Short mmCIF file of C-alpha atoms and ligand atoms in Angstrom, two decimals:
data_model
loop_
_atom_site.label_atom_id
_atom_site.label_comp_id
_atom_site.label_asym_id
_atom_site.label_seq_id
_atom_site.Cartn_x
_atom_site.Cartn_y
_atom_site.Cartn_z
CA MET N 28 -3.98 19.35 -12.77
CA ASP N 29 -5.18 16.63 -15.09
CA ASP N 30 -2.87 16.65 -18.09
CA HIS N 31 -5.50 14.91 -20.16
CA ALA N 32 -4.10 15.84 -23.58
CA HIS N 33 -0.77 14.15 -22.90
CA LYS N 34 -2.32 10.79 -22.13
CA PHE N 35 -3.29 9.93 -25.69
CA ILE N 36 -1.67 9.42 -29.11
CA LYS N 37 -4.08 9.17 -32.06
CA GLY N 38 -6.91 8.68 -29.59
CA LYS N 39 -5.20 5.73 -27.91
CA GLN N 40 -4.47 5.91 -24.22
CA LEU N 41 -0.84 5.34 -23.24
CA ARG N 42 0.06 2.82 -20.54
CA PRO N 43 1.17 4.03 -17.10
CA GLU N 44 4.83 3.04 -17.59
CA SER N 45 4.96 5.25 -20.70
CA LEU N 46 3.68 8.22 -18.71
CA MET N 47 5.83 7.98 -15.57
CA MET N 48 8.52 10.28 -17.01
CA SER N 49 6.24 13.06 -18.23
CA TYR N 50 2.63 13.02 -17.05
CA GLY N 51 1.44 16.08 -15.15
CA TYR N 52 4.57 18.20 -15.76
CA ARG N 53 5.71 20.44 -18.62
CA PRO N 54 9.36 21.46 -18.99
CA GLU N 55 8.31 25.01 -19.96
CA TRP N 56 7.09 25.51 -16.38
CA SER N 57 10.71 25.20 -15.11
CA GLU N 58 13.21 26.71 -17.59
CA GLY N 59 12.95 23.64 -19.84
CA ALA N 60 14.17 21.25 -17.13
CA ILE N 61 13.26 17.75 -18.28
CA LYS N 62 12.82 16.72 -14.65
CA ILE N 63 10.64 18.58 -12.21
CA PRO N 64 12.86 20.51 -9.77
CA ILE N 65 12.48 20.00 -6.03
CA PHE N 66 10.24 22.81 -4.86
CA GLN N 67 11.93 23.05 -1.48
CA THR N 68 9.75 25.86 -0.24
CA SER N 69 7.31 26.17 2.63
CA THR N 70 5.12 28.87 1.14
CA PHE N 71 4.12 30.43 -2.21
CA VAL N 72 3.80 34.13 -3.06
CA PHE N 73 0.37 35.35 -4.24
CA LYS N 74 0.20 37.84 -7.13
CA SER N 75 -2.51 39.77 -5.31
CA ALA N 76 -4.65 39.62 -2.19
CA GLU N 77 -7.61 38.67 -4.38
CA GLU N 78 -5.68 35.69 -5.72
CA GLY N 79 -4.75 34.57 -2.18
CA LYS N 80 -8.40 34.79 -1.15
CA ALA N 81 -9.51 32.72 -4.16
CA TYR N 82 -6.84 30.06 -3.56
CA PHE N 83 -7.89 29.64 0.07
CA GLU N 84 -11.53 29.44 -0.92
CA SER N 85 -10.83 26.73 -3.47
CA ALA N 86 -8.43 24.70 -1.26
CA LEU N 87 -10.65 24.68 1.82
CA HIS N 88 -14.04 24.45 0.10
CA PRO N 89 -13.42 22.12 -2.84
CA ASP N 90 -17.15 21.26 -2.71
CA ARG N 91 -18.19 24.77 -3.80
CA ASP N 92 -18.21 25.11 -7.57
CA GLN N 93 -15.55 27.43 -8.80
CA PRO N 94 -13.44 27.81 -11.92
CA SER N 95 -10.28 25.67 -11.74
CA GLU N 96 -7.94 28.59 -12.54
CA GLU N 97 -8.79 29.87 -9.08
CA SER N 98 -6.95 27.00 -7.43
CA GLY N 99 -3.26 27.50 -6.81
CA LEU N 100 -0.31 26.86 -4.57
CA ILE N 101 -0.57 28.20 -1.00
CA TYR N 102 1.63 26.45 1.56
CA SER N 103 3.45 23.10 1.36
CA ARG N 104 1.31 21.43 4.04
CA LEU N 105 -1.66 21.91 1.66
CA ASN N 106 -0.03 21.47 -1.74
CA ASN N 107 3.33 21.54 -3.50
CA PRO N 108 4.22 20.98 -7.19
CA ASP N 109 6.27 17.82 -6.52
CA LEU N 110 3.37 16.28 -4.62
CA GLU N 111 0.75 17.32 -7.16
CA VAL N 112 2.67 15.77 -10.06
CA LEU N 113 3.31 12.66 -7.99
CA GLU N 114 -0.39 12.36 -7.12
CA ASP N 115 -1.36 12.69 -10.79
CA ARG N 116 1.09 9.97 -11.82
CA LEU N 117 0.00 7.62 -9.05
CA THR N 118 -3.65 7.75 -10.19
CA LEU N 119 -2.67 6.10 -13.48
CA TRP N 120 -1.74 2.64 -12.17
CA ASP N 121 -4.96 2.14 -10.22
CA GLU N 122 -7.09 4.20 -12.63
CA ALA N 123 -8.23 6.26 -9.67
CA GLU N 124 -9.95 9.64 -9.87
CA ALA N 125 -7.82 11.17 -7.15
CA CYS N 126 -4.78 10.61 -4.97
CA THR N 127 -3.25 12.11 -1.86
CA VAL N 128 0.23 11.35 -0.49
CA PHE N 129 1.43 11.18 3.10
CA GLU N 130 4.64 11.24 5.08
CA SER N 131 4.29 7.47 5.80
CA GLY N 132 2.04 4.49 5.19
CA MET N 133 0.86 4.75 8.81
CA ALA N 134 0.05 8.45 8.28
CA ALA N 135 -2.13 7.42 5.32
CA ILE N 136 -3.93 4.67 7.27
CA SER N 137 -4.50 6.76 10.40
CA THR N 138 -5.67 9.85 8.49
CA VAL N 139 -8.09 7.78 6.38
CA LEU N 140 -9.62 6.10 9.41
CA LEU N 141 -9.86 9.25 11.51
CA GLU N 142 -11.73 10.85 8.63
CA LEU N 143 -14.11 7.97 7.95
CA LEU N 144 -14.93 6.76 11.47
CA ASN N 145 -17.15 8.48 14.01
CA PRO N 146 -16.95 7.68 17.74
CA GLY N 147 -18.90 4.47 18.40
CA ASP N 148 -18.39 3.11 14.88
CA VAL N 149 -17.13 -0.40 14.27
CA LEU N 150 -14.05 -0.95 12.14
CA LEU N 151 -14.13 -4.44 10.59
CA HIS N 152 -10.73 -5.65 9.45
CA SER N 153 -8.97 -8.68 8.01
CA GLU N 154 -6.32 -10.51 10.03
CA PRO N 155 -3.35 -10.68 10.13
CA LEU N 156 -2.36 -7.06 9.54
CA TYR N 157 0.94 -5.24 9.33
CA GLY N 158 2.14 -4.81 12.96
CA GLY N 159 1.79 -1.01 12.99
CA THR N 160 -1.76 -1.18 11.63
CA ASP N 161 -2.69 -3.87 14.15
CA TYR N 162 -1.42 -1.64 16.99
CA LEU N 163 -3.34 1.40 15.69
CA PHE N 164 -6.55 -0.63 15.45
CA LYS N 165 -6.30 -2.44 18.77
CA HIS N 166 -4.66 0.11 21.06
CA ILE N 167 -5.24 3.59 19.65
CA LEU N 168 -8.58 3.73 17.79
CA PRO N 169 -10.46 2.25 20.80
CA ARG N 170 -9.35 5.34 22.77
CA PHE N 171 -11.37 7.41 20.28
CA GLY N 172 -14.44 5.25 20.96
CA ASN N 173 -14.12 2.88 18.03
CA LYS N 174 -14.65 -0.84 18.30
CA THR N 175 -12.39 -2.94 16.07
CA VAL N 176 -13.50 -6.41 14.97
CA GLY N 177 -11.23 -8.79 13.08
CA PHE N 178 -12.04 -11.54 10.59
CA LYS N 179 -9.69 -14.18 9.22
CA ALA N 180 -8.22 -13.28 5.82
CA GLY N 181 -9.97 -15.28 3.11
CA CYS N 182 -12.97 -16.33 5.22
CA PRO N 183 -16.41 -16.37 3.53
CA VAL N 184 -18.60 -13.27 3.93
CA GLU N 185 -20.95 -15.19 6.26
CA GLU N 186 -18.09 -15.37 8.77
CA ILE N 187 -17.40 -11.65 8.36
CA GLU N 188 -21.05 -10.96 9.11
CA ASP N 189 -20.97 -13.33 12.13
CA ALA N 190 -17.92 -11.52 13.53
CA LEU N 191 -19.74 -8.21 13.18
CA VAL N 192 -22.97 -9.51 14.75
CA SER N 193 -21.20 -11.08 17.72
CA SER N 194 -19.50 -7.73 18.43
CA GLY N 195 -22.96 -6.53 19.52
CA ALA N 196 -22.66 -3.32 17.49
CA SER N 197 -23.76 -4.52 14.06
CA ASP N 198 -25.79 -1.35 13.50
CA ARG N 199 -22.64 0.75 13.82
CA LEU N 200 -20.47 -0.62 11.00
CA GLY N 201 -18.33 2.30 9.85
CA VAL N 202 -15.47 1.07 7.66
CA ILE N 203 -14.05 -2.22 6.38
CA PHE N 204 -10.27 -2.41 6.13
CA MET N 205 -8.58 -5.24 4.31
CA GLU N 206 -4.90 -6.01 3.87
CA THR N 207 -4.54 -8.42 0.96
CA PRO N 208 -2.15 -10.18 0.55
CA ALA N 209 -1.63 -10.01 4.31
CA ASN N 210 1.73 -9.20 5.82
CA PRO N 211 3.49 -11.61 6.55
CA THR N 212 1.44 -14.72 5.63
CA ASN N 213 0.45 -13.76 2.04
CA SER N 214 -3.15 -14.81 2.84
CA LEU N 215 -5.70 -13.29 0.47
CA SER N 216 -9.09 -11.71 1.19
CA ASP N 217 -11.78 -11.54 -1.49
CA ILE N 218 -12.19 -7.85 -2.38
CA ARG N 219 -15.25 -8.25 -4.64
CA ALA N 220 -17.16 -10.52 -2.24
CA CYS N 221 -16.55 -8.15 0.65
CA ALA N 222 -17.44 -5.02 -1.37
CA ASP N 223 -20.73 -6.59 -2.52
CA TRP N 224 -21.56 -7.70 1.01
CA ALA N 225 -20.78 -4.21 2.39
CA ARG N 226 -23.18 -2.66 -0.12
CA ARG N 227 -25.99 -5.08 0.73
CA TYR N 228 -25.34 -4.69 4.43
CA SER N 229 -25.32 -0.93 4.56
CA GLU N 230 -28.11 0.29 2.37
CA GLU N 231 -28.86 3.49 4.31
CA ARG N 232 -25.35 4.48 5.26
CA ARG N 233 -22.65 3.62 2.73
CA VAL N 234 -19.86 1.64 4.40
CA LEU N 235 -16.54 2.15 2.62
CA LEU N 236 -14.04 -0.62 1.91
CA ALA N 237 -10.36 0.39 2.13
CA VAL N 238 -7.67 -2.01 0.89
CA ASP N 239 -4.01 -1.90 1.89
CA ASN N 240 -2.45 -2.90 -1.45
CA THR N 241 1.20 -2.56 -0.36
CA PHE N 242 2.22 -6.17 -1.14
CA LEU N 243 1.07 -6.40 -4.79
CA GLY N 244 0.26 -2.93 -5.95
CA PRO N 245 0.28 -0.85 -7.90
CA LEU N 246 1.36 -3.34 -10.58
CA TRP N 247 -0.19 -6.68 -9.73
CA GLN N 248 -3.53 -5.88 -8.05
CA HIS N 249 -6.05 -3.08 -8.59
CA PRO N 250 -8.62 -3.15 -5.77
CA LEU N 251 -10.72 -0.27 -7.14
CA LYS N 252 -11.60 -2.47 -10.14
CA HIS N 253 -12.94 -5.11 -7.75
CA GLY N 254 -15.25 -2.81 -5.82
CA ALA N 255 -12.97 -1.27 -3.17
CA ASP N 256 -13.56 2.43 -2.40
CA LEU N 257 -10.04 3.31 -1.32
CA VAL N 258 -6.58 1.92 -1.98
CA ILE N 259 -3.80 2.59 0.51
CA TYR N 260 -0.06 2.06 0.14
CA SER N 261 3.01 2.21 2.22
CA ALA N 262 4.99 3.94 -0.57
CA THR N 263 8.06 3.17 1.53
CA LYS N 264 7.91 -0.30 -0.03
CA PHE N 265 7.59 -1.01 -3.79
CA ILE N 266 6.62 2.51 -4.90
CA GLY N 267 9.73 4.06 -3.31
CA GLY N 268 11.59 0.83 -3.96
CA HIS N 269 15.10 1.86 -2.89
CA SER N 270 14.78 1.75 0.92
CA ASP N 271 15.55 5.46 1.16
CA VAL N 272 12.19 7.17 1.74
CA ILE N 273 9.17 6.79 4.06
CA ALA N 274 5.84 7.72 2.47
CA GLY N 275 2.19 6.69 2.06
CA VAL N 276 -0.55 6.97 -0.54
CA CYS N 277 -4.36 6.92 -0.64
CA LEU N 278 -6.37 6.68 -3.88
CA GLY N 279 -10.09 6.67 -4.62
CA SER N 280 -12.97 8.82 -5.83
CA ALA N 281 -12.49 12.58 -6.00
CA GLU N 282 -15.20 13.02 -3.39
CA VAL N 283 -13.75 10.75 -0.70
CA VAL N 284 -10.13 11.72 -1.40
CA ALA N 285 -11.08 15.41 -1.00
CA ARG N 286 -12.34 14.65 2.54
CA ILE N 287 -9.15 12.78 3.39
CA ARG N 288 -6.99 15.53 1.91
CA MET N 289 -8.76 18.05 4.12
CA LEU N 290 -7.97 16.09 7.26
CA ARG N 291 -4.40 15.63 6.00
CA THR N 292 -4.10 19.41 5.90
CA PHE N 293 -5.24 19.78 9.49
CA LEU N 294 -3.38 16.79 10.96
CA GLY N 295 -0.28 17.84 9.01
CA THR N 296 0.41 14.32 7.71
CA SER N 297 1.26 15.31 4.13
CA ALA N 298 4.59 14.33 2.58
CA GLY N 299 7.33 16.91 2.02
CA PRO N 300 8.70 17.98 -1.39
CA TRP N 301 11.89 15.95 -1.07
CA SER N 302 9.94 12.72 -0.44
CA GLY N 303 7.69 13.62 -3.37
CA TRP N 304 10.66 14.13 -5.68
CA LEU N 305 12.29 10.83 -4.64
CA LEU N 306 9.05 9.00 -5.34
CA LEU N 307 8.75 10.60 -8.78
CA ARG N 308 12.19 9.27 -9.59
CA SER N 309 11.22 5.84 -8.26
CA LEU N 310 8.04 5.68 -10.35
CA GLU N 311 10.06 5.78 -13.59
CA THR N 312 11.46 2.30 -12.87
CA LEU N 313 8.50 0.89 -10.93
CA LYS N 314 7.47 -1.60 -13.59
CA LEU N 315 11.06 -2.66 -14.32
CA ARG N 316 11.79 -3.26 -10.68
CA MET N 317 8.57 -5.04 -9.79
CA THR N 318 8.79 -7.26 -12.86
CA CYS N 319 12.38 -8.26 -12.09
CA GLN N 320 11.54 -8.85 -8.40
CA MET N 321 8.52 -10.95 -9.33
CA LYS N 322 10.60 -13.14 -11.69
CA ASN N 323 13.40 -13.52 -9.13
CA ALA N 324 10.89 -14.52 -6.45
CA ARG N 325 9.66 -17.39 -8.60
CA TYR N 326 13.16 -18.86 -8.86
CA VAL N 327 13.67 -18.44 -5.12
CA ALA N 328 10.25 -19.94 -4.23
CA ASP N 329 10.88 -22.93 -6.55
CA PHE N 330 14.17 -23.54 -4.75
CA LEU N 331 12.56 -23.27 -1.30
CA ALA N 332 9.52 -25.39 -2.15
CA ASP N 333 11.14 -28.82 -1.69
CA HIS N 334 13.86 -27.89 0.75
CA PRO N 335 14.07 -30.55 3.49
CA LYS N 336 14.68 -27.97 6.26
CA LEU N 337 11.46 -26.06 5.53
CA GLU N 338 7.95 -27.08 6.54
CA LYS N 339 5.77 -24.66 4.65
CA VAL N 340 6.32 -21.94 2.04
CA ASN N 341 3.78 -19.14 1.58
CA TYR N 342 4.15 -17.95 -2.00
CA LEU N 343 1.20 -16.90 -4.16
CA GLY N 344 2.71 -18.48 -7.28
CA HIS N 345 2.47 -21.93 -5.66
CA LEU N 346 -1.23 -21.95 -4.68
CA THR N 347 -2.81 -25.18 -5.91
CA GLU N 348 -6.23 -25.50 -7.57
CA GLU N 349 -7.66 -27.18 -4.43
CA ASP N 350 -6.68 -24.25 -2.22
CA PRO N 351 -9.67 -21.91 -1.69
CA GLN N 352 -7.17 -19.02 -1.87
CA HIS N 353 -6.45 -19.97 -5.47
CA GLY N 354 -9.91 -18.79 -6.59
CA ILE N 355 -9.33 -15.39 -4.98
CA TYR N 356 -5.89 -15.18 -6.54
CA ARG N 357 -7.30 -15.88 -10.02
CA LYS N 358 -9.99 -13.23 -9.57
CA GLN N 359 -7.98 -10.28 -8.31
CA CYS N 360 -4.21 -10.78 -8.66
CA LEU N 361 -2.24 -10.37 -11.88
CA ALA N 362 1.05 -11.90 -10.67
CA PRO N 363 2.38 -13.46 -7.46
CA GLY N 364 4.64 -10.54 -6.50
CA SER N 365 7.90 -10.94 -4.63
CA MET N 366 7.04 -11.58 -0.98
CA ILE N 367 7.65 -15.04 0.44
CA SER N 368 7.36 -16.36 3.98
CA PHE N 369 8.16 -19.84 5.22
CA ASP N 370 8.29 -21.99 8.32
CA ILE N 371 11.69 -23.43 9.10
CA ALA N 372 11.79 -26.86 10.79
CA GLY N 373 12.45 -26.14 14.50
CA GLY N 374 11.78 -22.81 16.20
CA GLU N 375 13.39 -19.48 17.05
CA ALA N 376 16.91 -20.95 17.38
CA GLU N 377 16.81 -22.43 13.86
CA ALA N 378 15.22 -19.29 12.40
CA PHE N 379 17.87 -17.07 14.02
CA ARG N 380 20.72 -19.32 12.87
CA PHE N 381 19.39 -19.02 9.33
CA LEU N 382 18.97 -15.23 9.57
CA ASN N 383 22.43 -14.74 11.05
CA SER N 384 24.05 -16.86 8.32
CA LEU N 385 22.76 -14.91 5.33
CA GLN N 386 25.33 -12.79 3.51
CA LEU N 387 23.65 -11.24 0.47
CA PHE N 388 20.17 -10.90 2.02
CA LYS N 389 20.18 -8.13 4.61
CA LEU N 390 18.53 -8.67 7.99
CA ALA N 391 16.14 -5.72 8.13
CA VAL N 392 12.44 -4.98 8.29
CA SER N 393 10.68 -3.24 5.36
CA LEU N 394 10.23 -4.75 1.93
CA GLY N 395 9.83 -4.02 -1.76
CA GLY N 396 13.26 -2.42 -2.23
CA THR N 397 15.93 -3.26 -4.79
CA GLU N 398 17.89 -5.27 -2.22
CA SER N 399 16.61 -8.55 -0.80
CA LEU N 400 15.64 -8.38 2.86
CA THR N 401 14.69 -10.90 5.50
CA GLU N 402 13.24 -10.69 8.99
CA HIS N 403 11.56 -12.69 11.78
CA PRO N 404 7.97 -11.40 11.99
CA THR N 405 7.02 -12.68 15.44
CA THR N 406 9.93 -10.93 17.19
CA MET N 407 10.20 -7.95 14.82
CA THR N 408 7.43 -6.46 12.61
CA HIS N 409 4.66 -8.36 14.41
CA SER N 410 6.15 -8.44 17.94
CA GLU N 411 3.31 -6.38 19.44
CA LEU N 412 0.47 -8.63 18.28
CA ASP N 413 -1.44 -10.59 20.90
CA PRO N 414 0.68 -13.77 21.39
CA ASP N 415 -2.22 -16.24 21.17
CA GLU N 416 -3.89 -14.50 18.28
CA LYS N 417 -0.74 -14.43 16.22
CA VAL N 418 -0.08 -18.14 16.57
CA GLY N 419 -3.64 -18.67 15.32
CA MET N 420 -2.78 -16.56 12.28
CA GLY N 421 0.30 -18.69 11.55
CA ILE N 422 2.85 -16.13 12.75
CA THR N 423 5.04 -18.44 14.84
CA GLU N 424 8.68 -18.64 15.93
CA LYS N 425 9.36 -20.78 12.87
CA MET N 426 8.32 -18.11 10.40
CA VAL N 427 10.79 -16.09 8.34
CA ARG N 428 9.80 -13.45 5.78
CA LEU N 429 11.72 -12.66 2.59
CA SER N 430 11.41 -9.66 0.29
CA ILE N 431 13.08 -10.42 -3.03
CA GLY N 432 15.10 -7.71 -4.76
CA VAL N 433 16.71 -7.25 -8.17
CA GLU N 434 19.94 -9.22 -7.62
CA HIS N 435 20.80 -12.22 -9.81
CA PRO N 436 18.44 -15.02 -8.74
CA ASN N 437 21.25 -17.60 -8.66
CA ASP N 438 23.16 -15.50 -6.14
CA LEU N 439 20.05 -15.21 -3.95
CA ILE N 440 19.58 -18.98 -4.10
CA LEU N 441 23.29 -19.55 -3.34
CA ASP N 442 22.96 -17.40 -0.23
CA LEU N 443 19.77 -19.15 0.94
CA GLU N 444 21.36 -22.54 0.30
CA GLN N 445 24.44 -21.84 2.41
CA ALA N 446 22.36 -20.28 5.21
CA LEU N 447 20.05 -23.31 5.32
CA ASP N 448 23.10 -25.61 5.33
CA ASN N 449 24.19 -23.84 8.52
CA VAL N 450 20.93 -24.64 10.32
C1 LIG F 505 5.12 -1.07 5.93
C2 LIG F 505 3.66 -1.28 5.86
C3 LIG F 505 2.77 -0.30 6.35
C4 LIG F 505 3.24 0.95 7.06
O1 LIG F 505 3.90 1.82 6.22
P1 LIG F 505 5.02 2.91 6.70
O2 LIG F 505 5.41 3.56 5.43
O3 LIG F 505 6.12 2.12 7.35
O4 LIG F 505 4.36 3.81 7.66
C5 LIG F 505 1.42 -0.54 6.18
N1 LIG F 505 0.97 -1.66 5.60
C6 LIG F 505 1.79 -2.61 5.12
C7 LIG F 505 1.21 -3.82 4.47
C8 LIG F 505 3.16 -2.45 5.24
O5 LIG F 505 3.98 -3.42 4.79
#
């Protein structure tokens, strides 16, 4: 339900953060409640059999033209008020036509790819990837007859094309999937260059570009504006932001999102009303949280940058003009975000001593929440990657990942300082 009228004052469009408390919901629908209630219900009662028939027709054949008043609530695996309002609000940040939410980030990624790929198709993807995505691509999709071909994050399009050609199936390119910035290295891939290449490459059959925007979005990077067809999030991270909900999001054109929503209905990967309600609450403070985290991360990264016990710090705010990644950053990122990884001098023993010494930072996977977290990618989130490949991607025993929260930056630095002193 596009609440178009409520988006404007005197013809001027309001910014997303001004709409996160109200867009898509009217208190008169729920006894004047200022907040949308949790519609904890599995099914919805039809006024008549004719109405039920019309709702099914419109939900399962969105392609057939029909008046919008014939669409309505049926069953919570298909639609639910908390999810519909959430989806409307999420479209605002990325200026997307449509949105669909899932029970996890992995549910979003797997549903999107199962919808877009046919058996025999090639999936081209950036590397490194989040560990769960890497496993899906390398161990599960091949069982459905898909070939997956990786390219190094940030490489020129000629190298992407070479990787595809040497796979021997260059006529079967199905989808391009990009995770930028990449988890855990922060390496960037050029969204615009890849989108333009994909369009040139696939004149007859349109190849779609999907971008996992979990690390910077939806505040600091908007892939749809740079030519991507779909944006995917683990909403467990910044969108949820309080480490208390698992969820995923996919945004894009109404046409493609309708296809993905249909498969979501039949795979049963949609989010439940309680997750939807928690995310609505989270969205109200999204900008506040992400802005605070981004500022804190700069203080922390500045402290880490010249620390004698560290060899290398991966932080987008410290890219230098000479770094080819800097050009990509300038083109598509609005701020450096709040993810940092670094190499500690030594190896696993030194990394573990550091991790075990932290007091304010919690040792846990996940990211983007209000509390600062740290983990050891090669033995935790990225433990299942091919050992040789991951060293090539820079994911070594020395690497530690930080997600910066909303604490006082001096306290975060104090904790890092004492933990590094212990190494
Ligand atoms: C966490 C994460 C995912 C997976 O999301 P879940 O909500 O845990 O299923 C996907 N991509 C990235 C970049 C992530 O950090």
